[in-house]
Coordinates of C-alpha atoms in Angstrom, one line a residue:
X1 CA 40.9 13.4 36.4
X2 CA 37.3 13.3 35.0
X3 CA 35.2 16.3 34.5
X4 CA 31.9 16.6 36.2
X5 CA 29.9 16.9 33.1
X6 CA 32.1 14.7 30.9
X7 CA 29.7 11.8 30.9
X8 CA 26.8 13.8 29.5
X9 CA 27.0 12.0 26.2
X10 CA 27.7 8.6 27.5
X11 CA 25.4 5.7 27.0
X12 CA 23.2 5.1 30.0
X13 CA 24.0 1.4 29.7
X14 CA 27.5 2.1 31.1
X15 CA 25.9 3.0 34.4
X16 CA 24.9 0.0 36.5
X17 CA 24.3 -1.1 40.1
X18 CA 26.5 -3.3 42.2
X19 CA 25.1 -6.4 40.6
X20 CA 25.6 -5.1 37.0
X21 CA 21.9 -4.4 36.5
X22 CA 20.3 -1.1 35.3
X23 CA 20.3 1.3 38.2
X24 CA 17.2 1.8 40.4
X25 CA 17.4 5.6 41.2
X26 CA 15.3 5.1 44.4
X27 CA 17.8 2.8 45.9
X28 CA 21.2 3.9 44.4
X29 CA 23.1 7.0 43.8
X30 CA 22.0 10.5 44.4
X31 CA 22.8 11.9 47.9
X32 CA 22.5 8.4 49.3
X33 CA 25.7 7.4 47.6
X34 CA 27.4 10.7 47.1
X35 CA 27.2 11.6 50.8
X36 CA 29.3 8.6 51.7
X37 CA 31.9 9.5 49.1
X38 CA 32.4 13.0 50.6
X39 CA 34.0 11.5 53.6
X40 CA 36.8 10.1 51.6
X41 CA 37.9 13.5 50.2
X42 CA 37.5 15.1 53.6
X43 CA 39.9 12.6 55.2
X44 CA 42.3 12.7 52.2
X45 CA 42.7 16.4 52.7
X46 CA 43.2 16.0 56.5
X47 CA 45.9 13.4 55.8
X48 CA 47.8 15.2 53.1
X49 CA 47.6 18.7 54.5
X50 CA 48.3 17.5 58.0
X51 CA 51.6 16.0 56.7
X52 CA 52.8 18.4 54.1
X53 CA 52.2 21.7 55.9
X54 CA 54.3 20.9 59.0
X55 CA 56.6 18.1 57.9
X56 CA 59.7 20.4 57.4
X57 CA 59.8 21.3 61.1
X58 CA 59.9 17.6 62.0
X59 CA 62.6 16.8 59.6
X60 CA 64.8 19.7 60.8
X61 CA 64.0 19.7 64.5
X62 CA 63.5 16.0 65.3
X63 CA 65.5 14.2 62.6
X64 CA 68.2 16.8 62.4
X65 CA 68.3 17.0 58.6
X66 CA 69.6 20.1 56.9
X67 CA 67.1 22.8 56.0
X68 CA 67.6 22.3 52.2
X69 CA 67.3 18.5 52.3
X70 CA 64.2 18.8 54.5
X71 CA 62.6 21.2 52.0
X72 CA 63.4 18.8 49.1
X73 CA 61.9 15.9 50.9
X74 CA 58.6 17.8 51.3
X75 CA 58.5 19.1 47.7
X76 CA 59.4 15.6 46.3
X77 CA 56.6 14.1 48.3
X78 CA 54.1 16.5 47.0
X79 CA 55.4 16.3 43.5
X80 CA 55.2 12.6 43.5
X81 CA 51.6 12.7 44.9
X82 CA 50.3 14.9 42.1
X83 CA 52.2 12.9 39.5
X84 CA 50.7 9.6 40.7
X85 CA 47.3 11.0 40.1
X86 CA 47.9 10.2 36.4
X87 CA 48.4 6.5 37.4
X88 CA 45.2 6.5 39.4
X89 CA 43.2 8.1 36.6
X90 CA 44.7 5.7 34.0
X91 CA 43.8 2.6 36.1
X92 CA 40.3 3.8 36.7
X93 CA 39.7 4.8 33.0
X94 CA 41.3 1.8 31.5
X95 CA 40.5 -1.2 33.8
X96 CA 39.4 -0.9 37.4
X97 CA 36.7 1.8 37.3
X98 CA 36.4 4.5 39.9
X99 CA 34.9 2.6 42.7
X100 CA 37.6 -0.1 42.9
X101 CA 40.3 2.5 42.3
X102 CA 39.1 4.8 45.1
X103 CA 38.6 1.9 47.5
X104 CA 42.0 0.4 46.8
X105 CA 43.9 3.7 47.0
X106 CA 42.0 4.8 50.1
X107 CA 43.1 1.7 51.8
X108 CA 46.7 2.3 50.7
X109 CA 46.5 5.9 52.1
X110 CA 45.2 4.5 55.5
X111 CA 48.2 2.1 55.5
X112 CA 50.6 4.8 54.7
X113 CA 49.4 7.2 57.4
X114 CA 49.3 4.3 59.9
X115 CA 52.9 3.5 59.1
X116 CA 53.8 7.2 59.4
X117 CA 52.2 7.3 62.8
X118 CA 54.4 4.4 63.9
X119 CA 57.5 6.0 62.4
X120 CA 57.0 9.2 64.3
X121 CA 55.8 7.8 67.5
X122 CA 58.6 5.3 68.1
X123 CA 61.6 6.8 69.8
X124 CA 63.8 4.2 68.0
X125 CA 62.8 5.9 64.7
X126 CA 64.4 9.2 65.7
X127 CA 68.0 10.1 66.6
X128 CA 68.8 11.3 70.1
X129 CA 67.3 14.6 71.1
X130 CA 69.6 17.6 70.6
X131 CA 69.2 21.4 71.1
X132 CA 72.1 22.5 68.8
X133 CA 70.7 21.2 65.5
X134 CA 70.4 24.8 64.1
X135 CA 74.1 25.6 64.6
X136 CA 76.4 25.4 61.5
X137 CA 78.7 22.8 62.9
X138 CA 76.4 21.1 65.4
X139 CA 77.2 17.8 67.0
X140 CA 73.6 16.4 66.7
X141 CA 73.2 12.9 65.2
X142 CA 71.1 12.9 62.1
X143 CA 68.5 10.3 61.4
X144 CA 70.0 7.0 60.2
X145 CA 69.3 5.3 56.9
X146 CA 67.0 2.8 58.5
X147 CA 65.0 5.5 60.3
X148 CA 64.7 7.5 57.1
X149 CA 63.8 4.4 55.1
X150 CA 60.7 3.8 57.2
X151 CA 59.7 7.5 57.0
X152 CA 60.1 7.5 53.2
X153 CA 58.2 4.2 52.8
X154 CA 55.3 5.7 54.7
X155 CA 55.4 9.1 52.9
X156 CA 55.4 7.5 49.4
X157 CA 52.7 5.0 50.4
X158 CA 50.6 8.0 51.3
X159 CA 51.5 9.7 48.0
X160 CA 50.5 6.7 46.0
X161 CA 47.1 6.4 47.8
X162 CA 46.3 10.1 47.9
X163 CA 47.2 10.4 44.2
X164 CA 44.7 7.7 43.3
X165 CA 42.0 9.3 45.4
X166 CA 42.7 12.8 44.0
X167 CA 42.3 11.5 40.4
X168 CA 38.9 9.8 40.9
X169 CA 36.9 10.8 43.9
X170 CA 35.3 13.9 42.3
X171 CA 34.4 12.0 39.2
X172 CA 33.0 9.1 41.3
X173 CA 30.8 11.4 43.3
X174 CA 29.5 12.9 40.0
X175 CA 28.7 9.4 38.8
X176 CA 26.0 9.2 41.5
X177 CA 23.9 11.7 39.6
X178 CA 22.1 11.5 36.2
X179 CA 22.4 14.9 34.5
X180 CA 19.5 13.9 32.2
X181 CA 17.3 14.2 35.2
X182 CA 16.8 17.9 36.1
X183 CA 16.4 17.2 39.8
X184 CA 19.6 15.1 39.9
X185 CA 21.5 17.7 37.8
X186 CA 20.7 20.4 40.3
X187 CA 21.7 18.1 43.1
X188 CA 25.0 17.4 41.5
X189 CA 25.8 21.2 41.5
X190 CA 25.2 21.2 45.3
X191 CA 27.3 18.1 45.6
X192 CA 30.4 20.0 44.2
X193 CA 29.7 22.9 46.5
X194 CA 29.7 20.4 49.4
X195 CA 32.7 18.7 47.9
X196 CA 34.6 22.0 47.9
X197 CA 33.4 22.6 51.5
X198 CA 34.9 19.3 52.5
X199 CA 38.2 20.2 50.9
X200 CA 38.3 23.5 52.7
X201 CA 37.2 22.1 56.1
X202 CA 39.8 19.3 55.8
X203 CA 42.6 21.7 55.0
X204 CA 41.7 24.2 57.7
X205 CA 41.3 21.4 60.3
X206 CA 44.8 20.1 59.3
X207 CA 46.6 23.4 59.6
X208 CA 45.0 24.4 62.8
X209 CA 44.0 21.5 65.1
X210 CA 46.3 18.8 63.7
X211 CA 49.4 21.1 63.4
X212 CA 48.8 22.2 67.0
X213 CA 48.6 18.6 68.2
X214 CA 51.7 17.7 66.3
X215 CA 53.7 20.5 67.9
X216 CA 52.4 20.4 71.4
X217 CA 51.1 16.9 72.1
X218 CA 53.2 14.7 69.7
X219 CA 53.6 13.8 66.1
X220 CA 52.3 10.3 66.7
X221 CA 49.1 11.7 68.1
X222 CA 48.6 14.1 65.2
X223 CA 49.2 11.5 62.5
X224 CA 47.3 8.9 64.5
X225 CA 44.2 11.0 64.3
X226 CA 44.6 11.3 60.5
X227 CA 45.1 7.5 60.3
X228 CA 42.0 6.8 62.4
X229 CA 39.8 9.1 60.3
X230 CA 41.1 7.5 57.1
X231 CA 40.3 4.0 58.3
X232 CA 36.8 5.2 59.3
X233 CA 36.4 6.7 55.8
X234 CA 37.4 3.4 54.1
X235 CA 34.9 1.5 56.2
X236 CA 32.1 4.0 55.4
X237 CA 33.0 3.9 51.7
X238 CA 32.8 0.1 51.7
X239 CA 29.6 0.0 53.7
X240 CA 27.9 2.0 51.0
X241 CA 28.9 -0.5 48.2
X242 CA 25.3 -1.6 47.4
X243 CA 24.2 2.0 47.3
X244 CA 26.4 3.3 44.6
X245 CA 26.0 3.6 40.9
X246 CA 28.9 2.3 38.9
X247 CA 30.3 3.4 35.5
X248 CA 32.1 0.9 33.4
X249 CA 35.6 1.8 32.3
X250 CA 35.6 3.5 28.9
X251 CA 39.4 3.4 28.2
X252 CA 42.1 5.9 28.9
X253 CA 43.2 8.7 26.6
X254 CA 46.8 7.9 27.6
X255 CA 46.4 4.7 25.6
X256 CA 45.4 6.7 22.5
X257 CA 48.4 9.1 23.0
X258 CA 50.8 6.2 23.4
X259 CA 49.4 4.4 20.3
X260 CA 49.8 7.5 18.1
X261 CA 53.3 8.2 19.3
X262 CA 54.4 4.6 18.9
X263 CA 52.9 4.2 15.4
X264 CA 54.3 7.6 14.2
X265 CA 57.8 6.5 15.3
X266 CA 57.4 3.0 13.9
X267 CA 56.3 4.3 10.5
X268 CA 58.7 7.3 10.5
X269 CA 60.4 6.0 7.3
X270 CA 57.2 5.7 5.3
X271 CA 56.6 8.5 2.8
X272 CA 53.8 10.9 3.4
X273 CA 50.7 10.2 1.3
X274 CA 50.1 12.5 -1.7
X275 CA 46.9 13.9 -0.2
X276 CA 45.8 14.0 3.5
X277 CA 42.5 12.4 2.3
X278 CA 44.5 9.1 1.9
X279 CA 44.9 8.9 5.7
X280 CA 42.9 6.4 7.7
X281 CA 39.2 7.5 8.2
X282 CA 40.0 11.0 6.9
X283 CA 36.5 11.7 5.7
X284 CA 34.9 10.5 9.0
X285 CA 37.3 12.5 11.2
X286 CA 35.6 14.5 14.0
X287 CA 38.5 17.0 14.1
X288 CA 39.8 18.8 11.0
X289 CA 43.2 17.8 9.7
X290 CA 46.0 20.3 10.3
X291 CA 49.6 20.6 9.1
X292 CA 51.2 21.1 12.5
X293 CA 53.2 18.2 13.9
X294 CA 52.9 16.6 10.5
X295 CA 55.2 13.8 11.6
X296 CA 52.3 12.4 13.7
X297 CA 50.2 11.9 10.5
X298 CA 52.3 8.8 9.8
X299 CA 50.4 7.0 12.6
X300 CA 47.3 7.2 10.4
X301 CA 48.9 6.1 7.1
X302 CA 46.8 3.4 5.5
X303 CA 48.1 -0.1 5.2
X304 CA 46.9 -3.0 3.1
X305 CA 45.2 -4.9 6.0
X306 CA 44.1 -2.4 8.7
X307 CA 43.0 -4.0 12.0
X308 CA 41.9 -0.9 13.8
X309 CA 38.4 0.5 13.7
X310 CA 37.5 4.2 13.9
X311 CA 38.1 4.4 17.6
X312 CA 41.3 2.4 17.4
X313 CA 40.1 -0.2 19.9
X314 CA 41.2 -3.2 17.9
X315 CA 44.7 -4.4 17.2
X316 CA 47.7 -4.6 19.4
X317 CA 50.8 -2.5 19.8
X318 CA 53.3 -4.3 17.6
X319 CA 50.8 -5.3 14.9
X320 CA 52.3 -4.2 11.6
X321 CA 48.9 -3.5 10.2
X322 CA 47.7 -1.3 13.1
X323 CA 47.0 2.4 12.5
X324 CA 45.4 5.3 14.2
X325 CA 42.7 7.5 12.8
X326 CA 42.9 11.2 11.8
X327 CA 40.7 12.1 14.7
X328 CA 43.1 10.4 17.2
X329 CA 46.2 12.0 15.6
X330 CA 44.6 15.5 15.6
X331 CA 43.5 15.0 19.3
X332 CA 47.1 14.3 20.2
X333 CA 48.2 17.4 18.2
X334 CA 45.8 19.5 20.3
X335 CA 47.3 18.2 23.5
X336 CA 50.8 19.1 22.2
X337 CA 49.7 22.6 21.4
X338 CA 48.9 23.1 25.1
X339 CA 52.4 22.2 26.2
X340 CA 54.0 25.7 25.8
X341 CA 51.4 27.2 28.1
X342 CA 51.8 24.2 30.4
X343 CA 55.6 24.8 30.7
X344 CA 55.1 28.5 31.8
X345 CA 52.6 27.5 34.5
X346 CA 55.1 25.3 36.4
X347 CA 57.0 28.1 38.1
X348 CA 53.8 29.3 39.9
X349 CA 53.7 26.0 41.8
X350 CA 57.4 26.3 42.6
X351 CA 56.6 29.6 44.4
X352 CA 53.6 27.9 46.1
X353 CA 55.8 25.2 47.4
X354 CA 57.9 27.7 49.4
X355 CA 54.8 28.2 51.6
X356 CA 55.1 24.6 52.8
X357 CA 58.9 24.6 53.3
X358 CA 61.1 27.7 53.8
X359 CA 58.2 29.9 55.0
X360 CA 57.3 27.4 57.7
X361 CA 61.0 27.2 58.7
X362 CA 61.2 31.0 58.8
X363 CA 58.4 31.1 61.3
X364 CA 60.4 29.0 63.8
X365 CA 62.9 31.9 64.0
X366 CA 60.2 34.5 64.7
X367 CA 58.1 35.6 67.7
X368 CA 55.1 33.3 67.6
X369 CA 53.6 34.2 71.0
X370 CA 50.1 35.6 71.3
X371 CA 50.0 36.1 75.0
X372 CA 50.7 32.7 76.5
X373 CA 49.7 30.9 73.3
X374 CA 52.4 29.9 70.9
X375 CA 51.2 30.1 67.2
X376 CA 52.2 26.9 65.4
X377 CA 54.6 27.5 62.4
X378 CA 52.6 25.1 60.2
X379 CA 49.4 26.9 60.9
X380 CA 50.4 29.9 58.8
X381 CA 48.8 28.1 55.9
X382 CA 45.5 29.1 57.5
X383 CA 46.0 32.5 55.9
X384 CA 46.7 30.9 52.6
X385 CA 43.5 28.9 52.5
X386 CA 41.3 31.7 53.8
X387 CA 42.7 34.0 51.1
X388 CA 41.9 31.4 48.4
X389 CA 38.4 31.1 49.6
X390 CA 37.8 34.9 49.8
X391 CA 39.4 35.8 46.5
X392 CA 37.7 33.0 44.6
X393 CA 34.4 34.1 45.9
X394 CA 35.1 37.8 45.1
X395 CA 36.2 36.8 41.6
X396 CA 33.0 35.1 40.7
X397 CA 30.7 37.6 42.5
X398 CA 32.4 40.9 41.7
X399 CA 35.3 40.8 39.3
X400 CA 33.8 38.7 36.5
X401 CA 30.5 40.6 36.3
X402 CA 32.4 43.9 36.4
X403 CA 34.9 42.8 33.7
X404 CA 32.1 41.7 31.4
X405 CA 30.7 45.3 31.2
X406 CA 34.1 46.6 29.9
X407 CA 35.4 43.7 27.8
X408 CA 32.0 42.5 26.4
X409 CA 33.4 39.0 26.9
X410 CA 31.0 36.6 28.6
X411 CA 33.9 35.2 30.5
X412 CA 34.8 38.6 31.9
X413 CA 38.5 37.7 31.8
X414 CA 39.9 34.9 29.8
X415 CA 41.5 31.8 31.3
X416 CA 45.0 33.0 30.2
X417 CA 44.4 36.4 31.7
X418 CA 43.6 34.7 35.0
X419 CA 46.9 32.8 34.8
X420 CA 48.7 36.0 34.1
X421 CA 47.3 37.7 37.2
X422 CA 48.2 34.6 39.2
X423 CA 51.8 34.8 37.9
X424 CA 52.0 38.5 38.9
X425 CA 50.9 37.7 42.4
X426 CA 53.5 35.0 42.7
X427 CA 56.3 37.4 41.7
X428 CA 55.0 39.9 44.3
X429 CA 54.9 37.1 46.9
X430 CA 58.6 36.3 46.3
X431 CA 59.5 40.0 46.6
X432 CA 57.6 40.3 49.9
X433 CA 59.2 37.1 51.1
X434 CA 62.7 38.4 50.3
X435 CA 62.0 41.8 52.0
X436 CA 60.5 40.1 55.1
X437 CA 63.4 37.6 55.4
X438 CA 66.0 40.3 55.2
X439 CA 64.1 42.3 57.9
X440 CA 63.9 39.1 60.1
X441 CA 67.6 38.3 59.6
X442 CA 68.8 41.9 60.3
X443 CA 66.8 42.1 63.5
X444 CA 67.9 38.7 64.7
X445 CA 71.6 39.2 63.9
X446 CA 72.1 42.9 64.6
X447 CA 69.5 43.5 67.3
X448 CA 69.1 40.0 68.8
X449 CA 65.3 40.5 68.4
X450 CA 62.7 38.2 67.0
X451 CA 60.1 40.0 64.9
X452 CA 56.5 38.9 64.9
X453 CA 55.6 35.8 62.8
X454 CA 52.7 37.7 61.3
X455 CA 55.2 39.6 59.1
X456 CA 54.9 36.4 57.0
X457 CA 51.2 36.8 56.4
X458 CA 51.5 39.1 53.3
X459 CA 53.5 36.4 51.4
X460 CA 50.8 33.8 52.3
X461 CA 48.1 36.3 51.2
X462 CA 49.8 37.0 47.9
X463 CA 50.3 33.3 47.1
X464 CA 46.7 32.5 48.1
X465 CA 45.4 35.3 45.9
X466 CA 47.6 34.1 43.1
X467 CA 46.3 30.6 43.4
X468 CA 42.7 31.8 43.3
X469 CA 43.5 33.2 39.8
X470 CA 46.1 30.8 38.5
X471 CA 44.5 27.6 39.6
X472 CA 41.1 28.5 38.1
X473 CA 42.7 29.9 34.9
X474 CA 45.0 26.9 34.3
X475 CA 42.3 24.3 34.9
X476 CA 39.8 26.2 32.8
X477 CA 42.3 26.6 30.0
X478 CA 43.4 22.9 29.9
X479 CA 39.8 21.6 30.0
X480 CA 38.4 24.0 27.4
X481 CA 41.2 23.8 25.0
X482 CA 41.6 20.0 25.1
X483 CA 39.9 17.6 22.7
X484 CA 36.3 16.8 23.7
X485 CA 37.2 13.2 24.3
X486 CA 40.3 14.0 26.3
X487 CA 38.9 16.2 29.1
X488 CA 40.2 13.8 31.7
X489 CA 43.6 13.9 30.1
X490 CA 43.7 17.7 30.2
X491 CA 42.9 17.7 33.9
X492 CA 45.8 15.2 34.4
X493 CA 48.0 17.6 32.4
X494 CA 47.0 20.4 34.7
X495 CA 47.9 18.3 37.8
X496 CA 51.4 17.6 36.3
X497 CA 52.1 21.4 36.4
X498 CA 51.7 21.1 40.2
X499 CA 54.0 18.0 40.3
X500 CA 56.6 19.6 38.1
X501 CA 56.5 22.8 40.2
X502 CA 57.4 20.9 43.4
X503 CA 60.1 18.9 41.6
X504 CA 61.5 22.2 40.1
X505 CA 61.7 23.6 43.6
X506 CA 63.8 20.6 44.7
X507 CA 66.1 21.0 41.7
X508 CA 66.6 24.7 42.3
X509 CA 67.4 24.2 46.0
X510 CA 70.0 21.6 45.0
X511 CA 71.6 23.7 42.3
X512 CA 71.7 26.8 44.6
X513 CA 73.3 24.8 47.3
X514 CA 76.0 23.5 44.9
X515 CA 76.6 26.9 43.3
X516 CA 76.8 28.8 46.6
X517 CA 78.5 26.0 48.5
X518 CA 75.6 26.0 50.9
X519 CA 76.0 29.7 51.5
X520 CA 72.4 30.8 50.9
X521 CA 70.4 28.0 52.6
X522 CA 71.9 27.0 55.9
X523 CA 70.6 25.0 58.9
X524 CA 70.8 28.3 60.8
X525 CA 68.8 30.8 58.6
X526 CA 70.5 33.7 60.4
X527 CA 73.8 32.5 58.9
X528 CA 72.4 32.0 55.5
X529 CA 70.8 34.3 52.9
X530 CA 67.4 32.9 52.2
X531 CA 66.3 36.3 50.9
X532 CA 68.7 35.8 48.0
X533 CA 66.9 32.6 47.1
X534 CA 63.6 34.4 47.2
X535 CA 65.0 37.2 45.0
X536 CA 66.2 34.6 42.5
X537 CA 62.7 33.1 42.3
X538 CA 61.3 36.6 41.8
X539 CA 63.7 37.2 38.8
X540 CA 62.9 33.8 37.4
X541 CA 59.2 34.7 37.8
X542 CA 59.7 37.9 35.7
X543 CA 61.5 36.0 32.9
X544 CA 58.8 33.3 33.0
X545 CA 56.1 35.9 32.8
X546 CA 57.6 37.5 29.7
X547 CA 57.8 34.1 28.0
X548 CA 54.2 33.4 29.0
X549 CA 53.0 36.7 27.5
X550 CA 54.7 35.9 24.2
X551 CA 53.2 32.4 24.1
X552 CA 49.8 33.5 25.3
X553 CA 49.6 36.3 22.7
X554 CA 49.9 33.8 19.9
X555 CA 47.4 31.3 21.3
X556 CA 44.1 31.1 19.5
X557 CA 41.2 29.8 21.6
X558 CA 39.0 27.0 20.3
X559 CA 35.9 29.1 21.0
X560 CA 36.0 32.7 19.7
X561 CA 33.8 35.6 18.6
X562 CA 30.7 35.0 20.8
X563 CA 28.5 37.5 18.9
X564 CA 25.0 36.2 19.7
X565 CA 23.2 35.9 23.0
X566 CA 22.6 32.2 22.3
X567 CA 26.4 31.7 22.0
X568 CA 27.1 33.6 25.1
X569 CA 24.4 31.6 27.0
X570 CA 25.9 28.3 25.7
X571 CA 29.4 29.3 26.9
X572 CA 28.0 30.2 30.3
X573 CA 26.3 26.8 30.5
X574 CA 29.4 25.0 29.4
X575 CA 31.5 26.7 32.1
X576 CA 28.9 26.0 34.7
X577 CA 28.9 22.3 33.8
X578 CA 32.5 21.6 32.9
X579 CA 34.8 24.1 34.6
X580 CA 33.4 25.6 37.8
X581 CA 32.3 22.2 39.2
X582 CA 35.7 20.7 38.6
X583 CA 37.4 23.7 40.2
X584 CA 35.4 22.9 43.3
X585 CA 36.2 19.2 42.9
X586 CA 39.9 19.1 42.7
X587 CA 42.3 20.7 45.2
X588 CA 46.1 21.1 45.4

């Protein structure tokens, strides 16, 4: 949750070695420390992707749960994981620091995957095998409460650990470089390139090798490999303890937001001051006072005996004399202004979640043979990740330079335009999904024929292309438009769109099941109408897109009218240091 270049203005005294002394660059940090940290992200990707991309087939086929319930288990798991990234970021910023947080949560992840290995390897943790689980009124015994309890315990232990890693490992790697040193600044750029490479390699390894092992050798073996790699990564991370550079915790923006909200509520009955200049530290404010969300101004109303300084670091919640500053209040207002755009970005990730649930289940009903080789259902995500890599590369190498010539905008296309393109791709993906599912069902029901699984590739391609635009656009928007001191908070806000998208998918599945009495989403997809569910998402996507256009058209960017070459150059440098590197450092 911390931007790569966010510490550019920090005091060097906040960076120390293991013993708390000023760092010796020849013995700490740089590639010496950062190289060891890369392994943690690589294994986190292997673990999370190895679980999420193929979990639905285990829940339906081995535990005999319904298709809708299995999909909700997967989306709730991924939603919780991304939401817990906020907790990991808060703990690191407020108290523990990134090293302790990454070490603790990496250990938790290793424990979770080890527990999952046991849960899937032990026959007592599964109901008796049954071949009729796809039938509407099958006699198969579903997993018991005790069996599911162990599965859920392991999944949410992994979610807790991976969320903590996701929030901090990119920032911790960047801490190993001093951007005031030209050589180390250049090295840090290469670090994020390699970081992104680790993410890609981990994801591709998971959806190819691990998924194949899970389907053809055994779940226990597949998850066991993940657990072993995570344990090794923890040991490697700890072995490098004397070699790292450490940044002392600077406090979490969440604390500031909570303080402003609490004080505004507590002082809600106080009258507004006659002039804004009577608010606490008005004349020293780093952000101009605005009239929007005026109710929050009450958090900065002066009292007789103030106990907070300019940064609000003194005083305790509950102190009658405590107050926030105008700067803090305005920073919270700026975060609130991002929420309308935030709300319209959620549905994209709801669409994305279908690629890990129903699309994988669709594949099990299709012809997956390539000669004698059976293509694993969960490996279809290979096309998703490849598309993301290709489109992201083409965007930066071709589209952006081409767009600059016609728009005369140094960004080529704005962050919200990127999001809009991503939303369009997501709508097209659901249309393609609905058409393919109808074709699959018609051939299966009326012709007793299984069409090729590669009919599903277009929807994976469209979602992957959409992510290449939406992911970059959303992250760039939230980072650039957030207050300067709340860059980490804005990244956390972005991650919550992923979380809410997965949770919204679970909610929609439950509502559809109730409204249709289970008619659309059945255990036997041939008896259901999954294509109707996809069409519903497509319609919701159109409505969401219209709302997005209305909101986006009224949004005023913080940085506008780049008329000079110097301003254009400064924006390019800003994007290089604060956006592109984070895009490479954080993955879904």
